[in-house]
Coordinates of C-alpha atoms and ligand atoms in Angstrom, one line a residue:
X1 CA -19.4 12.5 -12.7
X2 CA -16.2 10.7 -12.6
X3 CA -16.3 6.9 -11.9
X4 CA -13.6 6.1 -9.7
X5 CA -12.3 2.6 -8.5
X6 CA -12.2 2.1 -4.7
X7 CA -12.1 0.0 -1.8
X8 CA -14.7 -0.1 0.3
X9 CA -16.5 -1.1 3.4
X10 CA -20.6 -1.5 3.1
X11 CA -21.0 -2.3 6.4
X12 CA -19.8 -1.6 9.8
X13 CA -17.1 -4.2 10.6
X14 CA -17.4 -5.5 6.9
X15 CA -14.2 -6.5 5.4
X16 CA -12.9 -4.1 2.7
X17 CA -13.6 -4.9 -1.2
X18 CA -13.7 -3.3 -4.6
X19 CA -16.3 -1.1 -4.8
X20 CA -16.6 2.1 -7.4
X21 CA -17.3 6.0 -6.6
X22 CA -18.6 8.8 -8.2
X23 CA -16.7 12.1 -7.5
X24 CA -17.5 15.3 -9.1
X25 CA -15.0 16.9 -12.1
X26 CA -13.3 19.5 -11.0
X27 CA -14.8 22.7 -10.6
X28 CA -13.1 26.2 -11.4
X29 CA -11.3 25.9 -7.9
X30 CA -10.7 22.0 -7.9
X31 CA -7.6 19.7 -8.8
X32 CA -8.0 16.4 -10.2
X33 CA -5.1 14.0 -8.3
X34 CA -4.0 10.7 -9.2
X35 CA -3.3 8.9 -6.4
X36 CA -0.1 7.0 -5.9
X37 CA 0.0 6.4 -2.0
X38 CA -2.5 6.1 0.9
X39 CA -1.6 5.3 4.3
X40 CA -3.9 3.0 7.3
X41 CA -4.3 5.1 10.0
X42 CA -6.1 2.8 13.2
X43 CA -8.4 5.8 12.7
X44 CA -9.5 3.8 9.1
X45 CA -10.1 1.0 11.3
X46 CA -12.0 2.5 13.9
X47 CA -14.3 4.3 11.7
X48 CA -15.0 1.1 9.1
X49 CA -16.0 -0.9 13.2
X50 CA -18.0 2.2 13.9
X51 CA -16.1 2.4 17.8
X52 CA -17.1 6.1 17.8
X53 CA -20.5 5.8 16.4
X54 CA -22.2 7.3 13.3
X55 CA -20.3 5.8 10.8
X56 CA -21.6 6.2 7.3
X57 CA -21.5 3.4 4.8
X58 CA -20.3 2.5 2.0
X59 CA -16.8 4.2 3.5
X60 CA -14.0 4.6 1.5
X61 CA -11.4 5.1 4.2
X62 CA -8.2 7.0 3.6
X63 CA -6.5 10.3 4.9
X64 CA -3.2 10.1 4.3
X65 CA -2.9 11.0 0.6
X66 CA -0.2 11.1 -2.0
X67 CA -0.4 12.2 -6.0
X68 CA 0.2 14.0 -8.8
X69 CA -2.0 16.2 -10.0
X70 CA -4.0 15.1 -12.9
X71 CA -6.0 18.2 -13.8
X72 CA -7.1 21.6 -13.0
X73 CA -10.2 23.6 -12.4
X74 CA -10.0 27.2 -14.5
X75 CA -9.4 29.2 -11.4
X76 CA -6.9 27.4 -10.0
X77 CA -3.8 29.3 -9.2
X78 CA -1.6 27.4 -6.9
X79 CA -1.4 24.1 -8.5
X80 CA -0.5 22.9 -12.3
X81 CA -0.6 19.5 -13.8
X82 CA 2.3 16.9 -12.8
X83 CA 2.6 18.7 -8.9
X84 CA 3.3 16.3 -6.5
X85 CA 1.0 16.9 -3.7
X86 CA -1.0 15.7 -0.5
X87 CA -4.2 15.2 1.0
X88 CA -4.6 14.8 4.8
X89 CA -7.8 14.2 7.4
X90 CA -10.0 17.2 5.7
X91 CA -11.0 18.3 2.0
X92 CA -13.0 21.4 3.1
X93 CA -15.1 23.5 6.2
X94 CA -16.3 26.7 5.8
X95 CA -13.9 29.6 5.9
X96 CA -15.4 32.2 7.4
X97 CA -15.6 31.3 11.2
X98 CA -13.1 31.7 13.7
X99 CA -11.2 28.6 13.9
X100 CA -11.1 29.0 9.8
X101 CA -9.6 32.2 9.7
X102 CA -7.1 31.4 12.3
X103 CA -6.2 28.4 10.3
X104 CA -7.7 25.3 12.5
X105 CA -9.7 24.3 9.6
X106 CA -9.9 21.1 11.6
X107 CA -12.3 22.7 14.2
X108 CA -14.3 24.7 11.9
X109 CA -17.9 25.8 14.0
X110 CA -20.2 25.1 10.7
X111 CA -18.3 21.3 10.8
X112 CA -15.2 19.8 8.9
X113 CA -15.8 18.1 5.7
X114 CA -13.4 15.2 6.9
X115 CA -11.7 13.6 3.8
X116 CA -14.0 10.4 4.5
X117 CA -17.1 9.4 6.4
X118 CA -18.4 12.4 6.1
X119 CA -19.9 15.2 4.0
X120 CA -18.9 17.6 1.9
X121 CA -19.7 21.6 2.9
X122 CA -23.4 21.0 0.8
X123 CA -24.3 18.8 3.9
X124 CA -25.4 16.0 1.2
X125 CA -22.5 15.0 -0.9
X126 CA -20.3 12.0 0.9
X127 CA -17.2 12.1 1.0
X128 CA -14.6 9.2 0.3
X129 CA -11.3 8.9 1.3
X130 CA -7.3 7.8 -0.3
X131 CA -8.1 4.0 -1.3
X132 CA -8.9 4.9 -4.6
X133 CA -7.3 5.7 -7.6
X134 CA -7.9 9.1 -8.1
X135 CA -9.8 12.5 -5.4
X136 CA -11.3 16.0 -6.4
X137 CA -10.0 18.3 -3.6
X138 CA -10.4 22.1 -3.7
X139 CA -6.7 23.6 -4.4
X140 CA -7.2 25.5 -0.9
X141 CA -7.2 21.8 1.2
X142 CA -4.4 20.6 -1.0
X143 CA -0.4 20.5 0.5
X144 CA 2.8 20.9 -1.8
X145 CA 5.3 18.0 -1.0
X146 CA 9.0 19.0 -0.9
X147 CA 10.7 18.1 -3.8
X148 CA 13.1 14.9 -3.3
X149 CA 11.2 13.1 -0.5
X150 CA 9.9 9.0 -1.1
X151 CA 6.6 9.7 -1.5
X152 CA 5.1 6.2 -0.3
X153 CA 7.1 7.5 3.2
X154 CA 5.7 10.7 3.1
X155 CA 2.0 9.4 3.1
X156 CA 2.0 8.8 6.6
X157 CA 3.2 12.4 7.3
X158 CA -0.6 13.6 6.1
X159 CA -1.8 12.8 9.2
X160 CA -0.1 10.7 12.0
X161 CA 2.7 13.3 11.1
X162 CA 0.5 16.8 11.4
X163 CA -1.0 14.9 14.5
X164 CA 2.1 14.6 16.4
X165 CA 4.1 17.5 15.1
X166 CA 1.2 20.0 16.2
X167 CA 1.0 19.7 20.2
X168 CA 4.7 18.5 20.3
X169 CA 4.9 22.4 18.7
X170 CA 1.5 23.8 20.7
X171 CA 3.4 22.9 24.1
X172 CA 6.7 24.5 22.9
X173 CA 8.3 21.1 22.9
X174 CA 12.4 21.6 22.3
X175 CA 16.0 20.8 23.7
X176 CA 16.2 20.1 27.5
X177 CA 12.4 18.8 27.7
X178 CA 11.8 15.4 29.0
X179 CA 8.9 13.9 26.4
X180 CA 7.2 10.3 26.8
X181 CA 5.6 8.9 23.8
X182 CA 2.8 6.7 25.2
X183 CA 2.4 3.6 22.1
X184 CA 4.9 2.9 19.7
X185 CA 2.4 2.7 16.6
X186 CA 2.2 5.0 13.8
X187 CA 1.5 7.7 15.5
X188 CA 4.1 6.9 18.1
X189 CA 7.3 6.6 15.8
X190 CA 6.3 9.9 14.1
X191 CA 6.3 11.4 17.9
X192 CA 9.6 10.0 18.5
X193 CA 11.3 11.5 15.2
X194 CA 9.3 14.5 15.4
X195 CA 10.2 15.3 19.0
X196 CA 14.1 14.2 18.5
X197 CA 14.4 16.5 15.5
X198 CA 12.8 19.1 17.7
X199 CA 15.7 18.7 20.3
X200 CA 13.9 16.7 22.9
X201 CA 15.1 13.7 25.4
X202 CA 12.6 11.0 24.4
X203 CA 11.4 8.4 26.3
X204 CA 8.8 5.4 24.6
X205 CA 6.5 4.0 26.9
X206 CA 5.0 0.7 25.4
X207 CA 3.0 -2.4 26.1
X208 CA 4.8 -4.3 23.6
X209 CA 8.2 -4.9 26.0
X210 CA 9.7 -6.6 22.0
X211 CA 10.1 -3.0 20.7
X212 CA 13.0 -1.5 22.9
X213 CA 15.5 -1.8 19.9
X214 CA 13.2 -0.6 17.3
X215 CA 12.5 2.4 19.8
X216 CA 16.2 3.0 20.1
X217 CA 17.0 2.8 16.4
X218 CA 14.2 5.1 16.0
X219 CA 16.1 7.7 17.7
X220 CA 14.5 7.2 21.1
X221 CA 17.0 8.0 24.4
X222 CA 15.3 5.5 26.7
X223 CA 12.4 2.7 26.8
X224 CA 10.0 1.9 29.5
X225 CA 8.1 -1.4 29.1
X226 CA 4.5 -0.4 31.0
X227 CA 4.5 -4.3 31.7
X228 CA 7.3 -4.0 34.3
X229 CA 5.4 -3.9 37.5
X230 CA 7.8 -1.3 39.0
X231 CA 7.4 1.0 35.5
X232 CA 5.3 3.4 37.1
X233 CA 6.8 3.8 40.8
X234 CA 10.2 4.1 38.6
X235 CA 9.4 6.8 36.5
X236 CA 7.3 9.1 38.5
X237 CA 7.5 12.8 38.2
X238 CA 10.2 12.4 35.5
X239 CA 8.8 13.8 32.3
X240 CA 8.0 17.7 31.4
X241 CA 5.4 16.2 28.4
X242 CA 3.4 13.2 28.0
X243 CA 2.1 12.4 24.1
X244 CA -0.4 9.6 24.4
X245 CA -0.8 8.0 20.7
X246 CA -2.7 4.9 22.2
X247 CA -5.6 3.2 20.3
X248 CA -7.1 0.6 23.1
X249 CA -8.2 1.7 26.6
X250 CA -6.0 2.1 29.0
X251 CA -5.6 4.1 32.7
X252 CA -4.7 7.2 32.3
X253 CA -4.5 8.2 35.9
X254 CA -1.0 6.0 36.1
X255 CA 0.4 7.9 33.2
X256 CA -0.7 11.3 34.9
X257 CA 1.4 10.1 37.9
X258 CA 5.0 10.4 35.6
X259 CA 4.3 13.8 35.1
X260 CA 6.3 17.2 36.8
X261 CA 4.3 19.4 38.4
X262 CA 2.5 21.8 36.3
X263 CA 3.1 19.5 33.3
X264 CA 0.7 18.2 30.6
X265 CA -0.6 15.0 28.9
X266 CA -1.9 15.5 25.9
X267 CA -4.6 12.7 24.7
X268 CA -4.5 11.9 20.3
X269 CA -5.0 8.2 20.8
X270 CA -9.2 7.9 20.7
X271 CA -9.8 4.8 22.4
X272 CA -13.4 4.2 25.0
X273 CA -12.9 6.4 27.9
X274 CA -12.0 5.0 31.2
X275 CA -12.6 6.5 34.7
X276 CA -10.3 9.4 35.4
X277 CA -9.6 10.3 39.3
X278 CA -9.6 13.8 39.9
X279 CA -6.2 13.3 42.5
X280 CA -4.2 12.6 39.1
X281 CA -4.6 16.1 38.7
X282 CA -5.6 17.9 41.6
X283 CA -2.0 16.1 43.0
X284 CA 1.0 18.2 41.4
X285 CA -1.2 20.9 39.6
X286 CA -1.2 18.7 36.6
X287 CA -2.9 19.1 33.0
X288 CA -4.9 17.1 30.5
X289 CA -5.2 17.8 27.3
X290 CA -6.1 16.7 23.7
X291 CA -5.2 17.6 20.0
X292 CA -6.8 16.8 17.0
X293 CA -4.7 16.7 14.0
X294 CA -3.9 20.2 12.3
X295 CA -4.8 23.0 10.1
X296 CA -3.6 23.4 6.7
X297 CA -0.7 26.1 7.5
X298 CA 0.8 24.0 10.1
X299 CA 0.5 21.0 7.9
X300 CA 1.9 22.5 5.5
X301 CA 4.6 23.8 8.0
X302 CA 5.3 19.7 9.2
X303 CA 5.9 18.7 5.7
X304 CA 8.8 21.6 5.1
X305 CA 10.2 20.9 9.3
X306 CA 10.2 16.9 7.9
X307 CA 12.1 17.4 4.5
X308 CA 14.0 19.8 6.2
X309 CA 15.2 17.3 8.7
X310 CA 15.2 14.3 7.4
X311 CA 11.6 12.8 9.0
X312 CA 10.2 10.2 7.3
X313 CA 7.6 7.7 7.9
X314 CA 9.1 3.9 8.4
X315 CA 6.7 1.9 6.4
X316 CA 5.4 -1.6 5.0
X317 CA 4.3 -1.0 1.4
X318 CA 1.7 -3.3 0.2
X319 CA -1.1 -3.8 -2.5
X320 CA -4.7 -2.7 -2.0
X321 CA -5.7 -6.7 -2.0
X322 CA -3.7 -6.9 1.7
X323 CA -5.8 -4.0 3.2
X324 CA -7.8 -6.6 5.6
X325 CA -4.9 -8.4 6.7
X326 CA -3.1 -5.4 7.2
X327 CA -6.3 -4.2 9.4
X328 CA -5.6 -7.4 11.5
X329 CA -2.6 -6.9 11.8
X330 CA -2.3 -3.2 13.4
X331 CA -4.5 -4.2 15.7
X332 CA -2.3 -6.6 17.3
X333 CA 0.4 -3.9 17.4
X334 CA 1.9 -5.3 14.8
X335 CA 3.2 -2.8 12.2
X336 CA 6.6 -1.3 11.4
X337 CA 5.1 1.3 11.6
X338 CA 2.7 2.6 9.2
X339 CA 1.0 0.3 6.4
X340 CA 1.6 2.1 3.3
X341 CA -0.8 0.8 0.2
X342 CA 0.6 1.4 -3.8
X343 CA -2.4 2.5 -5.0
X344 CA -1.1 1.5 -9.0
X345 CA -2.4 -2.3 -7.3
X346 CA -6.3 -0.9 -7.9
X347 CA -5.4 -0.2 -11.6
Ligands
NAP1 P1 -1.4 2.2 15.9 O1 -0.4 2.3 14.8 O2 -2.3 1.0 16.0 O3 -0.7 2.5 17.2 C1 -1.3 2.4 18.5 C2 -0.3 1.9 19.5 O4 -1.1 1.8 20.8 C3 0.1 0.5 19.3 O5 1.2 0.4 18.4 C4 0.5 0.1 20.7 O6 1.8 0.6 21.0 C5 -0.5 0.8 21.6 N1 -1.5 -0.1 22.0 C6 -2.3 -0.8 21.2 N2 -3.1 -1.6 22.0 C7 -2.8 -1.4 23.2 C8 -3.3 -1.8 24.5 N3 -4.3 -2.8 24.6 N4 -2.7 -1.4 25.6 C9 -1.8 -0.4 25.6 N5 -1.3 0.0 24.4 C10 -1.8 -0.4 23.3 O7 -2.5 3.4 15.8 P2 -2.2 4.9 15.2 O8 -2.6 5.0 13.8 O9 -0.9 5.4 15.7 O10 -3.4 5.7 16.0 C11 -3.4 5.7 17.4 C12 -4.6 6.3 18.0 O11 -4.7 7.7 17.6 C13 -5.9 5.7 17.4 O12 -6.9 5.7 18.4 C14 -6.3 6.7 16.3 O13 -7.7 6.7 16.0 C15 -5.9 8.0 16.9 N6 -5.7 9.1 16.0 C16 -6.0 10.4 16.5 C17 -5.7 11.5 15.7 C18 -6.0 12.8 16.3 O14 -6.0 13.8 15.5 N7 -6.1 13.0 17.6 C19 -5.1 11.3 14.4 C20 -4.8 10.0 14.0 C21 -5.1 8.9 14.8 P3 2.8 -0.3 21.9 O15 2.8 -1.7 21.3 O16 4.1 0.4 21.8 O17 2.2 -0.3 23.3
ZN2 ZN1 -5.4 9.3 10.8
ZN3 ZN1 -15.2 27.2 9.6

């Protein structure tokens, strides 16, 4: 067993501190990675406050993974020491069923092994996540970075990238569609760049009225602050796509109201549910919809789409010791946009 330095969270709600791990040395079909990067995804946070239940502790949060690979296992084909790679929401499922062989690892039938809070494919084994110096990942559940990108900006990509890219892409998302991005948040300003450099006419829709420039300079073509009391009446029936990135409750029926007939929403944001009224969608023939992250191909496929284009994550970088403050702070909305931590601060 390797003994691996971490930051961790005993307890549900507890604050994050150093804490060590124990992964396994590689196998025949593992890779060793130093980590350099790891991005705070409010999913970190909701997991370490238990809001969806089950949380196992100590948790090592952490899916949105950035190294160089160390070592690797005898077998290993695809990888050789000093490759800069990634590691998003998953580290393994179980290959064989349907969702595995189409490539939605993420849904696998015999159960993900989500990169933390979780367990690995034995059923037993915990897995921990990015705040820690160094993972054991099979090469299969590992992504190749494009050469020349800032890594500590691609971090971010693992997973509030692949989570945006993939129904913006599902729902055939290009020039001439009308797109809202509900929440400008990490998840949110990857859904703006991501839908621009896709061709779209983007509209953010936010609580936070402050962020119309930053929307703007993010590439957006318009910004509706939901405070305005008239937001909604304004802006009914005007959008072909609704992305909803939002992390606290919120009613969805009034965001169901700005869409074109026969349009969708699609829900990533995983706050408590709130009543839904059947007229939001009986009324115009309307859709709802959710998405849950992405499989390793189309992951794989965001990464090459971002370096092609130019998408990058806009980041704060700080050191491991900030990661509870930083907590605080995203959930006041307050992060441009993605907390990045330098993972050579747990050294
Ligand atoms: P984030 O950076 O905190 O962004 C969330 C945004 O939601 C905030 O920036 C804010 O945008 C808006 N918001 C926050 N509180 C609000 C409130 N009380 N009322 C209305 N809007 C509010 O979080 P994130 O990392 O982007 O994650 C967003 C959500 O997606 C979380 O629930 C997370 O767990 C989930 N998630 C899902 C997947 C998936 O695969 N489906 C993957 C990753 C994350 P404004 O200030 O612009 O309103
Ligand atoms: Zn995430
Ligand atoms: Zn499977």
């Amino acid at each position: 067993m390797l003994k691996i330095p971490a930051y961790a969270a005993m307890s549900a709600k507890a604050p994050m501190t150093p804490h060590t791990i124990d992964r396994r040395e590689p196998g025949a079909h593992d890779v060793l990675i130093d980590i350099l990067y790891c991005g705070i995804c409010h999913s970190d946070i909701h997991q370490v406050r238990d809001d969806w239940g089950g949380s196992l502790f100590p948790m090592v949060p952490g899916h949105e993974i950035v190294g160089t690979i160390a070592k690797v296992g005898g077998q290993v084909s695809k990888w050789k020491v000093g490759d800069t790679v990634g590691v998003g929401c998953f580290v393994d499922s179980c290959r064989q069923c349907e969702a595995c062989r189409q490539g939605e690892e993420q849904f696998c039938e015999e159960g993900t092994s989500f990169t933390y809070n979780c367990y690995e494919q034995d059923g037993k084994t915990p897995t921990y996540g990015g705040y820690s110096t160094r993972i054991t990942v099979d090469e299969e559940y590992v992504l190749r970075i494009p050469p020349g990108m800032p890594l500590e900006r691609v971090a971010p990509l693992l997973c509030a990238g692949i989570t945006t890219y993939s129904p913006l892409k599902h729902y055939g998302i290009k020039a001439g569609k009308q797109v809202a991005i509900v929440g400008l948040g990490g998840l949110g300003h990857m859904g703006v760049k991501i839908a621009k450099a896709m061709g779209a006419t983007v509209t953010v829709l936010s609580h936070s009225a402050h962020k119309r420039e930053n929307a703007m300079t993010l590439g957006a073509d318009d910004f509706v602050a939901t405070s305005d009391k008239d937001a909604f009446k304004q802006n009914a029936r005007r959008f072909d796509f609704i992305l909803d990135t939002v992390s606290a409750p919120h009613d969805y029926n009034a965001y169901l109201e700005l869409l074109k007939r026969d349009c969708t929403m699609v829900l990533v944001g995983i706050p408590d549910p709130i009543p839904l009224s059947a007229a939001s969608l009986v009324q115009q023939r309307r859709h709802l919809a959710g998405s849950l992250i992405g499989g390793i191909r189309e992951t794989q496929e965001m990464l090459d789409f971002c370096a092609k284009q130019g998408v990058l994550s806009d980041i704060e970088l700080i050191p491991i010791q900030k990661v509870n403050e930083a907590y605080e702070r995203v959930l006041k909305s307050d992060v441009r946009y993605r907390f990045v931590i330098d993972m050579a601060s747990l050294k």
